[in-house]
Amino acid sequence: MVSCLKYQKKMNNQEDQLVAEDWWLKPSLLPSQVWSYDKGVNGGYIADFAMISKDIRLIGTQQQLLEYFRESGVEIKDSWKVELTDDHKKLYERNNKKIVIIRLLS
């Protein structure tokens, strides 16, 4: 909750300005399954979890980024501003001035 309040204070300055930010999200676990030749009670599949970590780039107004943060429930490990390029602006315009979310490869 504290990080949410810090992020809201950070975002309250120029809400209508178009920005690009990279967010480094906290790792989360996704259910996965692995095939096993043992064929125990699971019929060959063993339930497991895969840890994933996402880095995303967001392009939108400060207000749109804040709304996404509140609605999505993501936990941010770190964030930083990125230079807003003409390509970013074109993507934003092409997306009908809605927030653009790009998954970054690591």
XYZ file of C-alpha atoms in Angstrom:
106
model
C 0.000 0.000 0.000
C 2.841 2.380 0.756
C 4.304 1.957 -2.732
C 0.855 2.682 -4.203
C 0.668 5.986 -2.316
C 4.206 6.935 -3.330
C 3.376 6.233 -6.965
C 0.171 8.287 -6.787
C 2.047 11.282 -5.345
C 4.663 10.951 -8.074
C 2.001 10.889 -10.798
C -0.124 13.807 -9.550
C 2.084 16.495 -11.141
C 1.249 17.017 -14.905
C -1.599 14.593 -15.507
C -2.333 15.477 -19.149
C 1.244 15.266 -20.392
C 2.086 12.337 -22.682
C 4.874 10.206 -21.198
C 6.625 6.893 -21.726
C 7.681 4.844 -18.700
C 9.290 1.467 -18.156
C 7.957 -0.528 -15.218
C 9.879 -3.386 -13.664
C 7.185 -5.529 -12.081
C 7.592 -7.762 -9.069
C 7.890 -11.459 -9.956
C 4.797 -13.606 -9.774
C 4.042 -17.305 -10.022
C 2.009 -18.870 -12.796
C 0.679 -22.404 -12.636
C 2.278 -24.734 -15.143
C 2.529 -28.453 -15.651
C 5.311 -30.754 -16.687
C 4.980 -34.128 -18.403
C 6.471 -37.022 -16.489
C 7.002 -40.563 -17.711
C 6.338 -41.795 -14.165
C 2.550 -41.652 -14.803
C 1.557 -41.463 -11.178
C -1.840 -40.401 -9.937
C -1.776 -37.329 -12.212
C -1.647 -39.393 -15.385
C 1.783 -38.192 -16.363
C 1.438 -34.491 -15.567
C 3.069 -32.932 -12.533
C 1.684 -29.598 -11.353
C 4.292 -26.916 -10.810
C 4.679 -23.147 -10.807
C 6.783 -21.029 -13.127
C 8.182 -17.745 -11.860
C 7.860 -14.915 -14.326
C 8.948 -11.333 -14.184
C 7.690 -8.749 -16.617
C 9.163 -5.517 -17.822
C 6.657 -3.326 -19.604
C 6.720 0.039 -21.352
C 3.652 2.222 -20.948
C 2.821 5.107 -23.254
C 0.004 7.430 -22.243
C -0.876 10.422 -20.120
C 0.039 10.546 -16.452
C -3.656 10.058 -15.630
C -3.937 6.962 -17.858
C -0.842 5.412 -16.250
C -2.253 6.045 -12.787
C -5.616 4.508 -13.736
C -3.863 1.448 -15.170
C -1.826 1.125 -11.970
C -4.961 1.257 -9.813
C -7.090 -1.071 -11.972
C -4.529 -3.730 -12.887
C -3.235 -4.389 -9.385
C 0.354 -4.772 -10.596
C 3.138 -4.446 -8.078
C 5.947 -2.237 -9.294
C 9.477 -3.026 -8.224
C 10.901 0.041 -9.985
C 9.944 2.518 -12.687
C 11.723 5.102 -14.762
C 10.896 7.571 -17.504
C 11.943 6.873 -21.079
C 12.464 9.407 -23.823
C 9.214 9.897 -25.724
C 9.930 9.305 -29.426
C 7.894 9.973 -32.544
C 7.228 6.223 -32.814
C 5.720 6.252 -29.317
C 3.472 9.159 -30.288
C 2.363 7.362 -33.471
C 1.503 4.207 -31.493
C -0.509 6.271 -29.030
C -2.403 8.037 -31.832
C -2.999 4.729 -33.659
C -4.440 3.296 -30.432
C -7.104 6.052 -30.332
C -5.275 7.925 -27.561
C -5.618 5.025 -25.137
C -2.721 3.697 -23.083
C -0.215 1.547 -24.971
C 1.392 -1.364 -23.092
C 4.448 -3.030 -24.589
C 6.063 -6.074 -23.038
C 9.829 -5.714 -23.088
C 12.019 -8.731 -23.697
C 14.787 -9.335 -21.215
